[in-house]
Amino acid sequence: MQEHHAYISLDTSSRSVGADALAAQLQATAVQKPVTLTLTRTGTRGLFWLEPLVEFATPEGRVAFGPLDPLGTDEIVQLFTDAGELNVSHARYLGPVDELEALQRQTRITYSRVGIIDPFSLDDYVAHDGFAGLRAALTMQGNDIIDAIADSGLRGRGGAAFPTGIKMRTVAAQADKQKYIVCNADEGDSGTFADRVIMEGDPFLLIEGMTIAAVACGASQGYIYLRSEYPQAIDIMNRAIEMAIAQGYLGQNVLDSGHAFDIEVRKAAGAYICGEETSLLESLEGKRGMVRYKPPLPAIEGLFGKPTLVNNVVSLVTIPDIIRLGATQYQQHGVERSRGTLSIQLAGNVKRGGLYEIPFGLTVRELVEDIGGGTATGKPVKAVQAGGPLGAFLHPSQFDTPIDYEAFAAIGAMVGHGGFVVFDETADMGEMARFSMEFCAIESCGKCTPCRIGAVRGTEVIDKIRNGENADANRILLRDLCTTMVDGSLCALGGMAPFPVLSVLDHFEDEL
Amino acid sequence: MKKIPTASIEETTGRILDELADLPGGLLPILHRLQEEFAYIPAEAVAIIAHRLQLSRAEVHGVISFYHFFRTTPPGRRTLYVCRAEACQAMGGKRIEEHLRATLDVDWHGTTADQSFTLEPVYCLGNCACAPSVMLDEQVIGRVSTARIDALIKLAGSE
């Protein structure tokens, strides 16, 4: 009998392409062969083109096989030799996981545990440096914690890129007794899944990050506003919170420090606008997700009128490592004013789509061609949409732009939440521009006119241009409308939805 | 679809409110629980919720109608969410959309005549590296083709 320890991802994306069927087949195979199998379900390595993937522990580290056909019984039976040993001459044998080029090119800090640990095991988390950041934070003054985060150069990873340390300092400076930590897990941008991957693969990290933020800011209640499209992430976070409470990491007396902190998961309800922080707060208060005027800033008057730190999942999960490793170590990665690593999500029509944690500074071309391997269809790349549905479509002539906040802003693009969606030459850019306006019309909260009416009119004008009705005059009208929306909208939805439209007008002029 | 007796709606809504009415900003959790129970939010529940939370019926209705996820009519036995966002479009998602609307003979938000499926658009399932994607109730399915969709409909429709 050969003993084997196998690891298969339970991540939604892995399951969506057959990880569960693979797990079942593998267990059935173990019964047929002289194999004693232990199976652990982990988060994902983020190498989605290799899923469904199985890894096995060996004395030299884990080795992997993938992508496997979960219904291809023979392929799975052949993972083991007749003697029950791993079949390293298998056509899908990938070799040692750590030596995979796609992982070697990364600097995994925030995602260092995802794909390795069992997300339901608090012991596993602790054995991999888990809660070391919180334990260190509990020995520090709140101001020192915030200084470390400010020194690290961390900027909000949700999309707005506001310095996280400054926001925390504002909340901490408020005298109110009741303060809140709100985690924005309403990851609605198309092409993004970094929040989900972390919540499904390393849920205690989010709990730890929120708890450190709470200690630093003096908050006692946290909420995770988590989208309804992520049922498994909701389930995993809820289970992790229960375990953390049972072990004293959350509750009235966090690790006997005297700090009280609780976290509640609140399920969102399918409104894209609720990813905007003030709309999110309205929704948490049980109202329509209508955007608020700013000021007052949520850091001063946020949830239920109290000082509230609203941060994206990725910003919060970066905090434990900054505290554990020190600001300098995190800060040394990246370029210019974009410090640390970015969790890039490469998706759409691309050969090697997945999650890549990489220091800022890589160019779009390196990302799409070297890392992504070009399009899945093998056709030339026509455009890359960066930063979600409100981000510009980048033309190949712009692909040498380094991925950093300022370099992107200089070409009218945005890094946003780090999503990059690749399109091949068959994409109809006029249709994509229309979709941007249509999406804005569907998702507008309706509070301000430029967004509510502008998006509807924008869709109509684009239809006219595409039908050849007064095309030249309507192009001028469309640009005018875009300017009105950019300048006059209350929040980023109406204020940025024109960017993809303008990028099509500027760079794909034959198509709109 | 069989009508849910008013007494049952009143009893269930009351029970959910007993548990959640004191939750700060608890209207969304309450509506989610109701929809878990009934698969939609029955009109009879609105007045009960409004009374208990000291809101107007218009306010409760306004919240329900704001969010795409909440429904006020019963769905089919299975709900098929189809991602319409950019990453899926880049991988031929439009073909999946058109194929489904033709095969099921319904438009967005519609329910098939035999009550087996409701078709809902969704803007990103977060499965963008395995596009195009759909979600059947709570199960996300990636790298779908029209052939896979046909097999899925056949299987799910017969369950």
XYZ file of C-alpha atoms in Angstrom:
671
model
C 0.000 0.000 0.000
C 1.251 3.464 -0.932
C 0.127 6.399 1.129
C -0.627 9.620 -0.741
C -1.788 13.026 0.373
C -3.644 14.813 -2.411
C -4.772 18.426 -2.609
C -7.608 19.641 -4.818
C -8.955 23.175 -4.860
C -12.448 23.902 -3.572
C -12.424 27.388 -5.087
C -15.577 28.268 -7.019
C -13.660 28.589 -10.278
C -11.991 25.204 -9.812
C -15.331 23.627 -8.980
C -16.898 25.337 -11.984
C -14.668 23.293 -14.261
C -14.925 19.981 -12.438
C -12.785 19.909 -9.273
C -15.500 18.049 -7.350
C -15.819 15.384 -10.013
C -12.041 15.057 -10.032
C -12.021 14.587 -6.258
C -14.675 11.869 -6.500
C -12.861 10.091 -9.331
C -9.592 10.241 -7.466
C -11.116 8.644 -4.396
C -12.710 5.942 -6.510
C -9.361 5.289 -8.163
C -7.600 4.982 -4.815
C -9.953 2.149 -3.926
C -9.010 0.262 -7.095
C -5.269 0.669 -6.681
C -2.965 -0.168 -3.775
C -3.279 3.416 -2.534
C -4.286 4.913 0.786
C -5.443 8.409 -0.045
C -5.815 11.450 2.151
C -7.532 14.296 0.330
C -7.430 17.932 1.466
C -9.473 20.585 -0.268
C -7.547 23.868 -0.397
C -8.039 27.248 -2.019
C -6.706 27.721 -5.512
C -3.205 28.462 -6.739
C -4.941 30.832 -9.125
C -3.598 29.034 -12.195
C -7.030 28.489 -13.631
C -5.972 27.242 -17.046
C -4.468 24.243 -15.248
C -7.696 23.437 -13.423
C -8.914 20.912 -12.572
C -5.582 20.348 -10.911
C -4.451 17.839 -8.329
C -1.325 18.115 -6.231
C 0.390 15.386 -4.237
C 2.757 15.761 -1.325
C 6.210 14.267 -1.888
C 9.355 14.469 0.248
C 10.610 17.105 -2.232
C 7.475 19.204 -2.003
C 4.214 19.073 -3.875
C 3.932 17.907 -7.462
C 0.983 18.595 -9.722
C -1.060 17.067 -12.522
C -3.350 19.166 -14.680
C -5.501 20.120 -16.383
C -7.272 16.815 -15.967
C -10.512 15.788 -17.590
C -12.680 15.127 -14.531
C -14.795 12.684 -16.513
C -11.827 11.034 -18.196
C -11.609 7.998 -15.948
C -8.492 6.594 -17.623
C -6.611 9.827 -17.187
C -7.286 9.754 -13.465
C -6.654 6.012 -13.021
C -3.264 6.524 -14.651
C -2.200 9.036 -12.010
C -0.952 5.984 -10.100
C 1.144 3.121 -11.350
C -0.059 -0.427 -10.722
C 2.201 -0.433 -7.687
C 0.348 2.611 -6.391
C 3.136 5.099 -6.966
C 2.690 8.485 -8.585
C 2.965 8.173 -12.335
C 5.438 10.882 -13.270
C 5.328 9.909 -16.933
C 1.628 10.880 -17.053
C 0.858 13.220 -19.963
C -0.511 15.806 -17.517
C 2.377 15.667 -15.057
C 3.515 19.228 -14.376
C 6.385 18.548 -11.998
C 7.030 20.330 -8.712
C 4.466 23.051 -8.106
C 7.012 25.528 -6.769
C 8.960 25.280 -10.016
C 5.985 26.162 -12.221
C 6.983 29.233 -14.201
C 3.649 30.901 -13.553
C 4.303 30.768 -9.808
C 7.995 31.586 -10.013
C 7.218 34.874 -11.739
C 5.067 35.921 -8.801
C 5.854 37.483 -5.450
C 3.285 35.847 -3.282
C 2.871 37.743 -0.041
C -0.830 38.249 0.435
C -1.704 35.039 -1.388
C 1.164 33.025 0.080
C -1.130 30.541 1.832
C -3.897 30.254 -0.750
C -3.782 26.867 -2.428
C -1.559 25.481 0.295
C -3.583 25.450 3.499
C -6.962 23.979 4.347
C -9.195 27.071 4.612
C -11.273 25.381 7.318
C -8.295 24.679 9.563
C -7.379 27.354 12.031
C -4.386 25.231 13.084
C -3.155 25.142 9.510
C -3.501 28.916 9.318
C -1.579 29.446 12.538
C 1.111 26.994 11.410
C 1.638 29.199 8.343
C 2.267 32.460 10.249
C -1.447 33.081 10.716
C -2.416 35.585 13.435
C 1.252 36.521 13.896
C 0.368 39.977 12.579
C -2.492 40.321 15.059
C -0.344 39.119 17.959
C 2.277 41.698 17.038
C -0.365 44.411 16.634
C -1.729 43.715 20.109
C 1.650 44.659 21.579
C 1.700 47.937 19.647
C 0.062 51.323 20.095
C -2.741 51.995 17.639
C -0.789 54.879 16.123
C 2.227 52.675 15.530
C 0.097 50.145 13.681
C -1.279 52.901 11.480
C 2.189 54.367 10.926
C 3.418 50.984 9.717
C 0.537 50.746 7.258
C 1.106 54.316 6.080
C 4.851 53.670 5.706
C 4.205 50.555 3.647
C 2.660 52.761 0.979
C -0.434 50.552 0.789
C -3.178 52.152 -1.277
C -6.769 50.942 -1.451
C -6.879 47.879 -3.649
C -10.601 48.172 -4.321
C -9.936 50.600 -7.132
C -9.715 54.113 -5.756
C -6.101 53.663 -4.576
C -6.527 56.005 -1.621
C -3.730 55.605 0.946
C -5.020 53.109 3.490
C -2.971 54.549 6.361
C -4.465 58.019 5.972
C -7.991 56.651 6.009
C -7.235 54.652 9.156
C -5.689 57.670 10.842
C -8.851 59.675 10.190
C -11.057 57.006 11.748
C -8.712 56.556 14.694
C -8.719 60.296 15.368
C -12.483 60.436 15.904
C -13.603 60.561 19.523
C -16.776 58.473 19.075
C -17.044 55.337 21.176
C -18.774 53.399 18.434
C -16.766 52.887 15.250
C -17.025 50.342 12.499
C -14.756 48.393 10.190
C -16.542 47.609 6.950
C -15.031 45.214 4.476
C -16.133 45.851 0.936
C -16.461 42.367 -0.548
C -18.966 43.440 -3.190
C -16.518 42.545 -5.929
C -18.674 43.476 -8.891
C -16.099 44.473 -11.519
C -16.054 42.132 -14.437
C -12.726 40.378 -14.697
C -12.034 40.382 -10.979
C -12.029 37.569 -8.452
C -9.150 38.386 -6.098
C -11.485 38.964 -3.146
C -13.299 35.704 -3.721
C -10.087 33.692 -4.067
C -8.830 34.973 -0.726
C -12.150 34.540 1.106
C -12.528 30.980 -0.157
C -8.878 30.037 0.221
C -7.648 31.929 3.289
C -10.651 33.288 5.210
C -8.846 33.742 8.530
C -6.547 36.242 6.864
C -9.464 38.593 6.285
C -10.579 38.135 9.889
C -7.043 38.928 11.034
C -6.746 41.991 8.805
C -10.075 43.396 9.968
C -9.198 42.732 13.597
C -5.868 44.561 13.325
C -7.676 47.488 11.679
C -10.232 47.444 14.496
C -7.539 47.470 17.173
C -5.774 50.350 15.426
C -8.915 52.423 14.892
C -10.739 51.554 18.101
C -13.665 49.843 16.406
C -15.717 47.105 18.024
C -17.933 45.914 15.191
C -17.053 44.773 11.707
C -19.170 43.933 8.702
C -18.238 42.054 5.564
C -20.567 43.166 2.794
C -20.336 40.172 0.497
C -22.018 39.792 -2.840
C -24.880 37.349 -3.300
C -23.199 35.964 -6.424
C -20.564 34.392 -4.133
C -22.566 31.852 -2.110
C -19.556 29.698 -1.277
C -17.489 32.652 -0.058
C -20.372 33.639 2.233
C -20.508 30.124 3.630
C -16.747 29.851 4.156
C -16.460 33.275 5.814
C -19.323 32.461 8.177
C -17.719 29.186 9.173
C -14.334 30.855 9.666
C -15.862 33.540 11.877
C -17.502 30.867 14.054
C -14.163 29.091 14.447
C -12.356 32.331 15.222
C -14.901 33.157 17.924
C -14.568 29.680 19.427
C -10.788 30.088 19.651
C -10.893 33.586 21.125
C -9.650 35.483 18.076
C -12.939 37.376 17.921
C -15.424 38.351 20.589
C -15.526 40.411 23.744
C -11.861 39.945 24.549
C -9.701 39.311 21.498
C -6.799 37.048 22.598
C -7.218 38.351 26.160
C -6.138 41.815 25.040
C -9.182 43.641 26.342
C -10.201 44.598 22.805
C -13.706 43.607 21.743
C -14.368 42.901 18.097
C -17.105 41.024 16.260
C -17.612 40.449 12.561
C -20.876 39.831 10.764
C -21.217 38.811 7.124
C -23.938 40.736 5.339
C -25.129 39.336 2.057
C -25.497 41.915 -0.689
C -28.304 41.688 -3.211
C -26.934 42.076 -6.699
C -26.549 45.839 -7.059
C -23.221 46.797 -8.656
C -23.453 50.305 -7.236
C -23.171 48.914 -3.703
C -19.469 48.452 -4.335
C -19.303 52.249 -4.043
C -18.572 52.850 -0.380
C -21.389 55.239 0.525
C -23.955 53.196 -1.360
C -22.634 50.143 0.470
C -23.172 51.870 3.801
C -26.758 52.760 2.869
C -27.326 49.124 1.975
C -25.829 47.964 5.284
C -28.279 50.299 7.003
C -31.091 48.426 5.282
C -31.865 51.032 2.651
C -31.762 51.420 -1.093
C -28.145 51.628 -2.162
C -28.261 55.300 -3.080
C -24.919 57.070 -3.233
C -24.327 59.685 -0.534
C -22.842 63.108 -0.992
C -19.285 63.488 0.302
C -18.364 65.132 2.612
C -18.936 63.955 5.225
C -16.400 61.225 4.608
C -17.344 57.769 5.864
C -14.233 57.906 8.043
C -15.951 60.690 9.983
C -19.649 59.943 9.497
C -20.099 56.511 8.016
C -22.264 53.577 9.006
C -25.187 54.705 11.199
C -23.488 58.109 11.264
C -20.414 56.761 13.064
C -16.739 56.807 11.989
C -16.244 53.890 9.635
C -13.243 52.405 7.930
C -14.396 51.048 4.581
C -11.768 48.978 2.818
C -11.643 46.389 0.119
C -10.846 42.757 0.969
C -7.389 42.879 -0.618
C -6.417 46.048 1.275
C -7.452 44.476 4.583
C -5.732 41.143 3.961
C -2.490 42.939 3.155
C -2.368 44.441 6.648
C -1.319 41.303 8.614
C 1.815 40.821 6.509
C 2.754 44.487 6.743
C 2.612 44.235 10.525
C 4.323 40.835 10.646
C 7.102 41.574 8.162
C 7.403 45.309 8.703
C 6.516 48.204 6.429
C 9.954 48.313 4.810
C 9.797 44.803 3.532
C 6.425 45.390 1.850
C 7.404 48.826 0.636
C 10.493 47.565 -1.176
C 8.291 45.959 -3.830
C 6.755 48.036 -6.568
C 7.618 51.274 -8.337
C 7.182 55.006 -7.751
C 4.091 55.651 -5.651
C 2.650 52.214 -6.315
C 4.210 50.105 -3.578
C 3.938 46.439 -2.801
C 2.237 43.813 -4.862
C -0.901 43.902 -6.955
C -3.175 40.887 -7.226
C -3.635 40.913 -10.972
C -6.580 39.017 -12.328
C -6.036 38.057 -15.929
C -9.195 36.915 -17.647
C -11.374 36.857 -20.722
C -9.874 35.639 -23.962
C -6.449 34.661 -22.683
C -4.542 31.399 -22.764
C -3.321 31.382 -19.179
C -5.962 33.222 -17.187
C -5.702 33.404 -13.441
C -4.610 35.311 -10.398
C -1.050 36.616 -10.310
C 0.388 38.485 -7.345
C 3.105 40.622 -8.846
C 4.921 43.802 -7.775
C 3.757 46.945 -9.557
C 5.743 47.934 -12.638
C 5.164 45.060 -15.039
C 3.967 46.249 -18.467
C 0.621 45.291 -19.930
C 2.417 43.536 -22.788
C 4.479 41.397 -20.411
C 1.305 40.499 -18.570
C -0.778 39.598 -21.574
C 1.860 38.028 -23.795
C 4.514 36.560 -21.511
C 2.411 35.598 -18.549
C -0.937 35.187 -20.252
C 0.447 33.549 -23.387
C -1.748 35.651 -25.696
C -5.360 34.928 -26.495
C -7.106 31.619 -25.850
C -8.277 31.569 -29.447
C -4.745 32.162 -30.751
C -5.867 35.258 -32.640
C -4.141 38.619 -32.185
C -5.008 40.677 -29.108
C -7.234 43.590 -30.025
C -7.781 45.246 -26.676
C -7.414 44.826 -22.944
C -9.918 46.322 -20.564
C -8.190 47.207 -17.317
C -9.908 48.015 -14.048
C -13.370 46.594 -14.616
C -16.380 47.890 -16.537
C -15.459 51.514 -15.822
C -11.914 51.157 -17.104
C -10.626 52.141 -20.525
C -10.010 49.656 -23.309
C -6.272 49.680 -23.904
C -5.102 49.582 -27.492
C -2.022 47.445 -28.319
C -0.102 50.701 -28.914
C -0.480 51.362 -25.167
C 0.674 47.946 -24.006
C 4.124 49.153 -22.970
C 2.587 51.143 -20.133
C 3.800 49.839 -16.776
C 1.074 48.711 -14.415
C 1.222 51.421 -11.780
C -1.450 53.848 -10.631
C 0.108 57.021 -12.005
C 1.320 55.596 -15.319
C -2.180 54.306 -15.958
C -3.802 57.599 -14.968
C -1.487 59.375 -17.431
C -3.036 57.478 -20.347
C -6.608 57.861 -19.078
C -6.752 54.299 -17.781
C -6.981 52.828 -14.323
C -5.567 49.888 -12.460
C -8.717 49.681 -10.360
C -9.108 46.379 -8.576
C -6.506 44.781 -10.827
C -8.718 43.066 -13.384
C -7.417 42.725 -16.950
C -9.813 41.358 -19.548
C -8.327 40.369 -22.901
C -10.208 40.551 -26.214
C -9.128 39.051 -29.518
C -9.584 40.597 -32.952
C -13.172 39.390 -33.258
C -14.339 41.774 -30.528
C -16.736 44.462 -31.726
C -15.477 47.553 -29.929
C -18.556 49.587 -30.859
C -20.646 46.927 -29.181
C -18.348 47.028 -26.134
C -18.764 50.809 -25.897
C -22.530 50.382 -26.089
C -22.372 47.772 -23.347
C -20.537 50.200 -21.046
C -23.394 52.674 -21.318
C -26.054 49.972 -21.071
C -24.422 48.554 -17.960
C -24.285 52.007 -16.382
C -27.973 52.515 -17.157
C -28.890 49.184 -15.578
C -26.791 49.715 -12.471
C -27.226 53.464 -11.884
C -28.686 54.202 -8.446
C -30.603 57.067 -10.019
C -29.569 59.780 -7.616
C -27.778 62.103 -10.027
C -29.007 63.064 -13.479
C -25.805 62.728 -15.543
C -25.598 59.047 -14.670
C -29.306 58.176 -14.568
C -30.282 59.900 -17.818
C -26.864 60.166 -19.434
C -26.291 56.433 -19.592
C -29.644 55.842 -21.288
C -29.036 58.633 -23.795
C -25.495 57.370 -24.319
C -26.795 53.947 -25.308
C -29.233 55.564 -27.736
C -26.620 57.803 -29.311
C -24.258 54.874 -29.816
C -27.082 52.954 -31.488
C -27.617 55.880 -33.853
C -23.931 56.067 -34.714
C -23.841 52.343 -35.351
C -26.924 52.636 -37.574
C -25.282 55.424 -39.539
C -27.739 58.136 -38.450
C -25.899 61.473 -38.500
C -22.840 59.569 -37.355
C -20.372 62.460 -37.285
C -22.687 64.834 -35.434
C -23.657 62.087 -33.023
C -20.019 61.294 -32.281
C -19.568 64.914 -31.203
C -22.744 64.629 -29.133
C -21.468 61.416 -27.551
C -18.198 63.039 -26.511
C -20.134 65.953 -25.111
C -22.350 63.609 -23.151
C -19.332 61.720 -21.850
C -17.810 64.990 -20.620
C -21.035 65.864 -18.814
C -21.132 62.464 -17.138
C -17.466 62.570 -16.132
C -17.696 66.077 -14.711
C -21.201 66.013 -13.312
C -21.790 62.586 -11.803
C -21.849 62.076 -8.081
C -19.766 58.912 -7.963
C -17.441 56.773 -10.040
C -20.203 54.851 -11.820
C -21.500 57.731 -13.920
C -18.164 59.504 -13.613
C -16.143 56.700 -15.151
C -18.526 54.668 -17.313
C -17.664 57.059 -20.187
C -13.971 56.082 -20.040
C -14.347 52.824 -21.949
C -16.573 54.660 -24.435
C -14.038 57.433 -24.932
C -11.222 54.918 -25.290
C -13.110 53.268 -28.152
C -13.709 56.660 -29.795
C -10.029 57.519 -29.440
C -8.339 54.269 -30.353
C -10.807 52.178 -32.315
C -12.343 54.963 -34.361
C -13.318 52.696 -37.249
C -15.663 50.824 -34.975
C -17.719 53.614 -33.457
C -47.200 27.402 -9.000
C -49.365 26.781 -5.948
C -50.315 29.859 -4.007
C -48.678 30.071 -0.599
C -51.387 30.405 2.074
C -51.485 33.864 3.639
C -51.378 32.324 7.109
C -48.096 30.658 6.285
C -46.596 33.900 5.009
C -47.706 35.724 8.130
C -46.353 33.045 10.415
C -42.981 32.779 8.655
C -42.512 36.533 8.323
C -43.343 36.962 11.994
C -40.846 34.287 12.972
C -38.077 35.843 10.861
C -38.851 39.274 12.297
C -38.765 37.931 15.853
C -35.247 36.832 15.153
C -33.912 39.687 13.031
C -36.000 42.816 13.657
C -33.504 44.152 16.216
C -30.483 43.656 13.972
C -29.077 47.110 13.108
C -30.000 47.858 9.512
C -31.541 44.423 9.313
C -33.884 44.856 6.369
C -31.640 43.122 3.818
C -31.019 40.073 6.040
C -34.779 39.872 6.642
C -35.548 40.005 2.923
C -32.866 37.410 2.195
C -34.359 35.041 4.755
C -37.829 35.509 3.311
C -36.564 34.788 -0.159
C -34.777 31.682 1.121
C -38.099 30.483 2.556
C -40.395 31.304 -0.342
C -37.999 31.748 -3.292
C -39.461 35.257 -3.647
C -40.776 38.004 -1.402
C -44.544 37.725 -1.162
C -46.505 40.980 -1.247
C -48.257 40.034 2.004
C -44.924 40.161 3.848
C -44.251 43.786 2.969
C -46.864 45.285 5.268
C -45.829 43.017 8.132
C -42.171 43.993 7.794
C -43.034 47.675 7.445
C -45.152 47.614 10.588
C -42.514 45.864 12.683
C -39.586 47.994 11.476
C -41.626 51.197 11.687
C -41.106 51.920 8.021
C -43.674 52.764 5.401
C -44.686 50.044 2.969
C -43.283 52.263 0.228
C -39.873 52.225 1.905
C -39.811 48.440 2.141
C -41.044 48.140 -1.414
C -38.387 50.637 -2.493
C -35.650 48.491 -1.012
C -36.980 45.292 -2.596
C -37.234 46.909 -6.018
C -33.784 48.479 -5.829
C -31.885 45.199 -5.665
C -31.713 42.882 -8.657
C -31.471 39.814 -6.448
C -34.850 40.222 -4.771
C -37.880 39.013 -6.642
C -41.573 39.619 -6.063
C -42.896 36.752 -8.153
C -42.183 33.030 -7.827
C -39.279 31.819 -9.979
C -39.162 28.544 -11.841
C -37.856 25.406 -10.143
C -34.293 26.287 -11.099
C -32.809 29.712 -11.710
C -30.165 30.011 -14.377
C -28.008 33.092 -14.050
C -26.089 33.963 -17.186
C -23.061 36.203 -16.956
C -23.272 39.082 -19.433
C -20.130 40.915 -18.314
C -17.047 41.700 -20.387
C -14.840 38.698 -19.620
C -17.592 36.307 -20.658
C -18.343 38.410 -23.732
C -14.679 38.112 -24.712
C -15.137 34.339 -24.758
C -18.330 34.232 -26.785
C -20.815 34.799 -23.970
C -23.222 36.490 -26.377
C -23.722 33.169 -28.153
C -24.582 31.522 -24.849
C -27.058 34.299 -24.050
C -28.781 34.038 -27.413
C -28.792 30.265 -27.365
C -30.400 30.163 -23.935
C -33.039 32.718 -24.711
C -33.946 30.799 -27.871
C -33.814 27.343 -26.292
C -35.824 28.259 -23.231
C -38.002 30.638 -25.243
C -37.890 33.325 -22.570
C -36.384 36.773 -22.287
C -34.349 38.011 -19.316
C -36.151 37.613 -15.979
C -38.639 35.291 -17.665
C -39.771 31.850 -16.531
C -40.365 28.983 -18.943
C -43.954 27.928 -19.591
C -43.409 24.639 -17.752
C -42.005 26.507 -14.753
C -38.714 24.628 -14.921
C -36.318 27.566 -15.419
C -36.078 31.265 -14.730
C -33.448 33.086 -16.760
C -31.609 35.926 -15.048
C -28.785 38.083 -16.363
C -25.911 38.640 -13.971
C -22.986 40.990 -14.274
C -20.040 38.938 -13.218
C -19.880 35.718 -11.285
C -16.190 36.237 -10.522
C -15.333 33.237 -12.664
C -13.712 35.379 -15.325
C -10.648 33.195 -15.955
C -12.959 30.274 -16.789
C -15.360 32.215 -19.008
C -18.044 32.024 -20.253
C -19.940 31.213 -17.080
C -23.428 30.525 -15.864
C -24.762 29.767 -12.396
C -27.502 27.206 -11.833
C -29.093 28.136 -8.519
C -25.870 28.334 -6.473
C -23.593 26.220 -8.665
C -21.222 28.121 -10.916
C -20.338 26.390 -14.174
C -17.422 27.640 -16.228
C -16.102 27.206 -19.775
C -19.639 26.576 -21.025
C -20.423 25.897 -24.663
C -23.845 25.714 -26.275
C -23.518 21.921 -26.198
C -22.768 21.953 -22.493
C -25.709 24.282 -21.919
C -28.024 21.870 -23.744
C -26.813 18.974 -21.613
C -27.211 21.041 -18.473
C -30.752 22.074 -19.314
C -31.702 18.516 -20.116
C -30.264 17.227 -16.867
C -31.509 20.034 -14.623
C -34.922 20.114 -16.260
C -35.473 16.426 -15.609
C -34.553 16.580 -11.925
